[in-house]
Coordinates of C-alpha atoms in Angstrom, one line a residue:
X1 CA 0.0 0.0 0.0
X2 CA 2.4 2.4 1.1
X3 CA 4.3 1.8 -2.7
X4 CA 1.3 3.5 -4.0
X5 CA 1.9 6.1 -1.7
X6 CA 5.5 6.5 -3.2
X7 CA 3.9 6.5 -6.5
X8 CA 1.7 9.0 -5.9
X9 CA 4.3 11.1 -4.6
X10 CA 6.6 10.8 -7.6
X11 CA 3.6 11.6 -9.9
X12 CA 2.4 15.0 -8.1
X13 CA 6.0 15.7 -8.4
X14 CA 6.8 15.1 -12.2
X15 CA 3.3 17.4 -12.3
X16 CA 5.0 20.0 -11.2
X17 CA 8.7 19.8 -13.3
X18 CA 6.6 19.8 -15.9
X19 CA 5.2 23.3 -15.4
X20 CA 9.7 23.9 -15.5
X21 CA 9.4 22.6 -19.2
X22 CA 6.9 26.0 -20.0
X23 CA 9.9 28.6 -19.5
X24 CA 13.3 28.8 -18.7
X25 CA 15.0 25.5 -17.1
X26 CA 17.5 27.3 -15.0
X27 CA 15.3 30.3 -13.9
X28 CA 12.3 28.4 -13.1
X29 CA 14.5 26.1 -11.2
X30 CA 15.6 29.0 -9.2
X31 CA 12.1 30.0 -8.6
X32 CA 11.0 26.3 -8.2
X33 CA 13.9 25.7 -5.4
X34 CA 13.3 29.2 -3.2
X35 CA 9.2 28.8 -3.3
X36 CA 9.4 24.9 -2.6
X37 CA 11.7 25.9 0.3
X38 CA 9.9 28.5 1.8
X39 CA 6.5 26.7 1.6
X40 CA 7.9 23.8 2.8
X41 CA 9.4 26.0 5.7
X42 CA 6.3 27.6 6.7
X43 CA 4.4 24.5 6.4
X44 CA 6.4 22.6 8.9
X45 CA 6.9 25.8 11.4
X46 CA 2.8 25.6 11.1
X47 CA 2.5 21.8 12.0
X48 CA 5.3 21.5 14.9
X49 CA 4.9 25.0 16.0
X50 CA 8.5 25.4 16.5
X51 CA 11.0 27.6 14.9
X52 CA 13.9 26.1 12.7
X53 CA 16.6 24.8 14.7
X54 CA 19.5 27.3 12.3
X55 CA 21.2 27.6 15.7
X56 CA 20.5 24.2 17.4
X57 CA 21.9 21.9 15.0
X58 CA 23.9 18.9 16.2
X59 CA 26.9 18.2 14.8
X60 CA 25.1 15.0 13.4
X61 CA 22.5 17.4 12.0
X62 CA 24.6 19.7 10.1
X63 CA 26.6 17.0 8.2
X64 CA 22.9 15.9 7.2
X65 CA 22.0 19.4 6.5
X66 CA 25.3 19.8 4.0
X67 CA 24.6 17.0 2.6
X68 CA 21.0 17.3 1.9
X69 CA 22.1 20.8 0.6
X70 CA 25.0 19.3 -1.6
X71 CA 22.1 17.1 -3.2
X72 CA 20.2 20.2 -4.0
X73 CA 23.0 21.4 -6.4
X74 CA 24.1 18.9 -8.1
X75 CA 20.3 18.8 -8.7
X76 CA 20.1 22.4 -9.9
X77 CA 22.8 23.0 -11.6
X78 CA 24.7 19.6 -12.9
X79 CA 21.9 17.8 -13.2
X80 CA 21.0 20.2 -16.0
X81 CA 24.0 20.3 -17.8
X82 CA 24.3 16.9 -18.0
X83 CA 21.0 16.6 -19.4
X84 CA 21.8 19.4 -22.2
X85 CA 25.1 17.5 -23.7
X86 CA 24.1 13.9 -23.2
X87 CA 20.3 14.1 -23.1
X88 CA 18.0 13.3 -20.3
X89 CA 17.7 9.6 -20.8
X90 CA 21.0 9.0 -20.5
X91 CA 20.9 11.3 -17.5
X92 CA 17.7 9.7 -15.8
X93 CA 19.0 5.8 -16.8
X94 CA 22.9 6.8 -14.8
X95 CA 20.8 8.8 -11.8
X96 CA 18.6 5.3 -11.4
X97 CA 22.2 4.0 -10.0
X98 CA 21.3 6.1 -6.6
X99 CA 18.1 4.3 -5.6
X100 CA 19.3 1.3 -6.7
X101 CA 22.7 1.6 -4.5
X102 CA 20.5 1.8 -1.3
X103 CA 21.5 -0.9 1.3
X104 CA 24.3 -1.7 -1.0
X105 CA 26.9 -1.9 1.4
X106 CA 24.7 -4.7 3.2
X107 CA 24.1 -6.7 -0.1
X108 CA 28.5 -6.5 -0.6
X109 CA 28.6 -7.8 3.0
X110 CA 26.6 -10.8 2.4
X111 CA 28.5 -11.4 -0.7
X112 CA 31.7 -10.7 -0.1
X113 CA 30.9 -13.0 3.6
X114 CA 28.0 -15.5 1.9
X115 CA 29.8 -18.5 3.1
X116 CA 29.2 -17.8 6.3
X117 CA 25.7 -16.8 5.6
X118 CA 22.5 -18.6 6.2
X119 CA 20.7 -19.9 3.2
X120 CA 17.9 -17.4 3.6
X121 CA 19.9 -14.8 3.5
X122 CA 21.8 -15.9 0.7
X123 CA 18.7 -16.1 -1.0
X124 CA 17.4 -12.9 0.4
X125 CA 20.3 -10.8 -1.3
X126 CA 20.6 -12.6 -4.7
X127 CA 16.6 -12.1 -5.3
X128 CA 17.3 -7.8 -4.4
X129 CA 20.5 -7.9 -6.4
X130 CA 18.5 -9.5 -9.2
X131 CA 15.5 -7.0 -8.7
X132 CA 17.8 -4.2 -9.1
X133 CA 19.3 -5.5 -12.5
X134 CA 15.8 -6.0 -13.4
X135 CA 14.9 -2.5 -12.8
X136 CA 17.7 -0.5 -14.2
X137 CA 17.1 -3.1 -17.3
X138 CA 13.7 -1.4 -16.8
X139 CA 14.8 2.4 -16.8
X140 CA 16.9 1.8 -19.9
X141 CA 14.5 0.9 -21.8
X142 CA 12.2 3.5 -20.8
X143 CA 15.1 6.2 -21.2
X144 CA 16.8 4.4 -24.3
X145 CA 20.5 6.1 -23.5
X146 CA 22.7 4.5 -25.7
X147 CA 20.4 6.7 -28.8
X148 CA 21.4 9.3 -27.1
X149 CA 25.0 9.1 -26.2
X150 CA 26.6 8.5 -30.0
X151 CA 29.5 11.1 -29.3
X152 CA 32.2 11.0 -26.7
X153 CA 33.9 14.6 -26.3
X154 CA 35.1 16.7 -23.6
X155 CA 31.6 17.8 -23.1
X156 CA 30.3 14.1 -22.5
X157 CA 33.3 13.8 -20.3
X158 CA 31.9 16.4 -18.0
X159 CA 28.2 15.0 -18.7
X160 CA 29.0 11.9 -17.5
X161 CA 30.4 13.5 -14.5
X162 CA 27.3 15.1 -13.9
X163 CA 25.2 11.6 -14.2
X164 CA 27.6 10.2 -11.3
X165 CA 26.5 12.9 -9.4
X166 CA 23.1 12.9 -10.2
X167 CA 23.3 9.4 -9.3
X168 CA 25.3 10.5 -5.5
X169 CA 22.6 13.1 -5.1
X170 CA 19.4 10.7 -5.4
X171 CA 21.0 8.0 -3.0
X172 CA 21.9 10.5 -0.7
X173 CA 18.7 12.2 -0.6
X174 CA 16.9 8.4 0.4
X175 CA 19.7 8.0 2.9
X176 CA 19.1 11.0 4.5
X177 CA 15.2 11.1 4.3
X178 CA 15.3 7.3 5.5
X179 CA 17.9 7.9 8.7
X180 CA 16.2 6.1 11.7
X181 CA 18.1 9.2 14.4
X182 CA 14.8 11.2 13.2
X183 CA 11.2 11.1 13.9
X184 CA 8.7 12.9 11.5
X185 CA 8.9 16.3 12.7
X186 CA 12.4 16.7 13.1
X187 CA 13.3 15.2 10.1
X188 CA 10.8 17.5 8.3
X189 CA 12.4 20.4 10.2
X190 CA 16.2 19.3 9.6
X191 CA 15.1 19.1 5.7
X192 CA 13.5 22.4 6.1
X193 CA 16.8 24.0 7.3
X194 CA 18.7 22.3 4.6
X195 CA 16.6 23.3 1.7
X196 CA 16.1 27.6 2.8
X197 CA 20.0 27.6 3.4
X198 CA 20.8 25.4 -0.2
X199 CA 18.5 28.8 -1.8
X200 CA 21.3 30.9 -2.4
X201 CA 24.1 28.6 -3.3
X202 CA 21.6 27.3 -5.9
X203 CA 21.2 31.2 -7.4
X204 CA 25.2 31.3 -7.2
X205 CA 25.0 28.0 -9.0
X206 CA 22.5 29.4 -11.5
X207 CA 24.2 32.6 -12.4
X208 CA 27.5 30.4 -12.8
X209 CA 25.7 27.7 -15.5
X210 CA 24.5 30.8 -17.2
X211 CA 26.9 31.2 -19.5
X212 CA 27.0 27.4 -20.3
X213 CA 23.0 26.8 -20.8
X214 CA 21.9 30.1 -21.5
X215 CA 19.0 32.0 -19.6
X216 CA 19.0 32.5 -15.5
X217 CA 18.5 35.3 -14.4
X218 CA 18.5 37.2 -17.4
X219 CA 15.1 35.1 -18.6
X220 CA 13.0 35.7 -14.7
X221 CA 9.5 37.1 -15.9
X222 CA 5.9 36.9 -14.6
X223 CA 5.4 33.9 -16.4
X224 CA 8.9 32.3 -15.0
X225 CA 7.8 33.4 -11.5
X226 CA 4.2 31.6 -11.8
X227 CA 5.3 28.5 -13.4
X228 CA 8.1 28.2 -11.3
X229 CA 6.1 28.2 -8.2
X230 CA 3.8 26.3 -8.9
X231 CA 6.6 23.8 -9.9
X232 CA 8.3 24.3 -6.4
X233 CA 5.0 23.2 -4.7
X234 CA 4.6 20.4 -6.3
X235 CA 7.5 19.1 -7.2
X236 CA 9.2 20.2 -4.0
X237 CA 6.9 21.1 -0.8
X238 CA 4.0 18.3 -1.7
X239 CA 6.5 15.5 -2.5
X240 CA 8.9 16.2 0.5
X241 CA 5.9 16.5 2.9
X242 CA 4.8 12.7 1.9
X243 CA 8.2 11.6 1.0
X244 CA 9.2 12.0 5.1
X245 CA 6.0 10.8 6.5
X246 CA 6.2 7.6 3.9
X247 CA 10.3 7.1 5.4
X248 CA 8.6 5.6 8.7
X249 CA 6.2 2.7 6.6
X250 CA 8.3 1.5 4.1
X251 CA 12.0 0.2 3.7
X252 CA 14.9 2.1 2.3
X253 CA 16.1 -0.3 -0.1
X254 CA 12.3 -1.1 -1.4
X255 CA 11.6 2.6 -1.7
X256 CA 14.3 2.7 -3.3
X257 CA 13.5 0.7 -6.5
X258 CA 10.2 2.5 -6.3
X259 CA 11.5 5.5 -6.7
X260 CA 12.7 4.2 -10.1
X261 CA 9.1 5.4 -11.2
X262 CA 10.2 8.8 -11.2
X263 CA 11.7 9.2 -15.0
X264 CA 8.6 6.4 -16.0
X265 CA 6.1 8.9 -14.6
X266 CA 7.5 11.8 -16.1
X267 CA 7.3 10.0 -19.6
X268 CA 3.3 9.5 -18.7
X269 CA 3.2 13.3 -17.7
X270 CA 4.7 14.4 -20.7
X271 CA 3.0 12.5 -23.0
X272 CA -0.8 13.2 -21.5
X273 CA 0.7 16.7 -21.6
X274 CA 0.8 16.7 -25.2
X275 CA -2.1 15.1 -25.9
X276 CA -3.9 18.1 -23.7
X277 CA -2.0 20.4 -26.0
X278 CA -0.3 21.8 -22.6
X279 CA 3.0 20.6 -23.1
X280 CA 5.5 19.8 -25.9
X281 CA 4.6 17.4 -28.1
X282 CA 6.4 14.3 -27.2
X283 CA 5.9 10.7 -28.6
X284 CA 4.0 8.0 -26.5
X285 CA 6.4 5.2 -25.4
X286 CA 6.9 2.4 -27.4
X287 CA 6.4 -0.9 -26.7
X288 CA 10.0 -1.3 -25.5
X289 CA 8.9 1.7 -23.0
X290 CA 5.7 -0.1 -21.9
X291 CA 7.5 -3.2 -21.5
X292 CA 10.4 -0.8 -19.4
X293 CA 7.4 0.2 -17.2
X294 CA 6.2 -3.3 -16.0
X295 CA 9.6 -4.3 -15.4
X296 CA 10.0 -1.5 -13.1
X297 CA 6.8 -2.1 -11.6
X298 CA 7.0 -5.7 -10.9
X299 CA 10.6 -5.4 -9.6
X300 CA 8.9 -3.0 -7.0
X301 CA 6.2 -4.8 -6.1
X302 CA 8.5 -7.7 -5.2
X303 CA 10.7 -5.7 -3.8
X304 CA 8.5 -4.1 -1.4
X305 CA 7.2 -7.7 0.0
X306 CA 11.2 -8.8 0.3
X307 CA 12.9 -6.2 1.8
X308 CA 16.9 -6.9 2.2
X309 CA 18.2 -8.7 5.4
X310 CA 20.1 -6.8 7.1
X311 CA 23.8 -7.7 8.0
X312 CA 25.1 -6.4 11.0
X313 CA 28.6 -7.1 12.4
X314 CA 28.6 -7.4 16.5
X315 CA 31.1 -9.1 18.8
X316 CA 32.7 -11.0 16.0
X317 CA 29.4 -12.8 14.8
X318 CA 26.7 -11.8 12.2
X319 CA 23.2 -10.2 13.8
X320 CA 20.2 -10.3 11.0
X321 CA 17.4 -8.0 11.2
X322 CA 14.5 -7.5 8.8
X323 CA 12.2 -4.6 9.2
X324 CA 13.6 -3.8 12.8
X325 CA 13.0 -7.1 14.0
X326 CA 15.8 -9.6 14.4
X327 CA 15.7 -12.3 11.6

């Protein structure tokens, strides 16, 4: 159940990128990354009734908070550029490594220590491992990259750069959202702080990829301003709010695959867009993109009713919990 919550989630949010695709990517996503921010701030000051902690961060808290904000640029600025010289499916298929990379390091340590594993968990870890090839098998043929990527340059150097780092920023965005030191309302607030303080490193960032993408501030309008903020509550405040709340119902590493959706949703946004004459015209997915979309979803669903074993290394011997509870 709480997949569809995920889904839901990732839908209302490509709603709102796509009112980005109606005027300038880079201003809009200036606009889009202040108004999320600052509704999300207000909404969460409303709820707990408590200021932002700016001065009582932890030091545990702040390395989430530059982290979190980290996340936000690479989304804002190389995110972008990587999308502009090596195209977006080649950008969404290398950012689907993040998600897919969450509990990782627990799936390595049954491997690389499987013969002292039980069978179960043996078993446990090769289905997720072979869930996650499944998926990004999935995503690729959604995106369909390698049409994209025919031309290796300096500039796909850097692009490719940017798709690690788009990959870095999604993973660490579930690791930080998913951290088990928070309850709801703090981890809403500690996200809140890391968002309004990422604002103006994400205009320096924007005024910086100017010259390399065109626009910024050069292209803000009325019509950049609306579209943009409508963009930030959707695809930021709205998808943040249920993207905590969802952290404490469903695992990490099953959320994870789920949130594979996102680039398959925004193909099913875009092309309903066209067909409403609101946005671009784009072409509806093939039946290599269909089939993309099942595998995605089925490697979700399973997923979500498996979620990974985990490993954990105490007093020389193996511990093995699943869903908090020991295995």
């Amino acid at each position: 159940m709480y997949g569809v919550v995920v889904l839901v989630e990732l839908l209302i949010q490509q709603i709102g990128w796509a009112f980005n695709t109606l005027a300038d990517p880079l201003a809009s996503g200036l606009v889009t990354g202040a108004v999320g921010a600052l509704f999300l701030a207000g909404a969460v000051v409303v709820w707990t009734r408590r200021l932002l902690p700016f001065r009582a961060l932890t030091a545990y808290d702040r390395v989430i908070v530059l982290r979190l904000g980290a996340g936000i640029l690479v989304l804002n600025a190389a995110y972008p550029y990587g999308a502009q010289t090596l195209g977006m499916g080649t950008i969404i298929t290398m950012s689907a490594l993040g998600p897919l990379c969450c509990k990782g390091s627990n799936l390595w340590r049954v491997v690389r220590h499987r013969r002292k594993m039980p069978r179960r968990v043996l078993r446990n870890a090769s289905l997720n491992i072979g869930l996650r090839v499944v998926a990004f098998l999935g995503v690729m043929a959604v995106n369909n990259p390698l049409a994209e990527f025919r031309h290796f340059d300096k500039e796909a150097v850097f692009g490719l750069a940017c798709g690690v780092l788009g990959a870095w920023s999604f993973w660490n965005y579930l690791s930080c959202v998913y951290d088990d030191h928070y309850t709801l309302k703090e981890r809403l607030r500690i996200l809140s702080v890391a968002d309004l303080l990422a604002v103006p490193f994400t205009a320096l960032a924007v005024w910086a990829m100017s010259p390399v993408l065109g626009g910024g501030f050069s292209e803000l309008s009325g019509k950049v301003l609306l579209w943009g903020s409508i963009a930030g509550v959707l695809s930021f405040t709205v998808p943040t709010l249920i993207g905590a709340w969802v952290a404490d119902k469903i695992s990490e590493d099953a959320s994870g695959v789920f949130y594979l959706f996102d680039s398959l949703m925004g193909t099913l946004v875009g092309f309903v867009g066209a067909l409403l004459g609101v946005l671009s015209a784009v072409q509806a997915p093939d039946s290599w993109g269909w089939g993309g979309m099942a595998l995605v979803l089925l490697a979700a669903i399973v997923a979500a009713r498996n979620p990974i074993i985990e490993v954990i290394r105490s007093e020389g011997r193996f511990v093995f919990m699943k869903g908090g509870q020991p295995a």
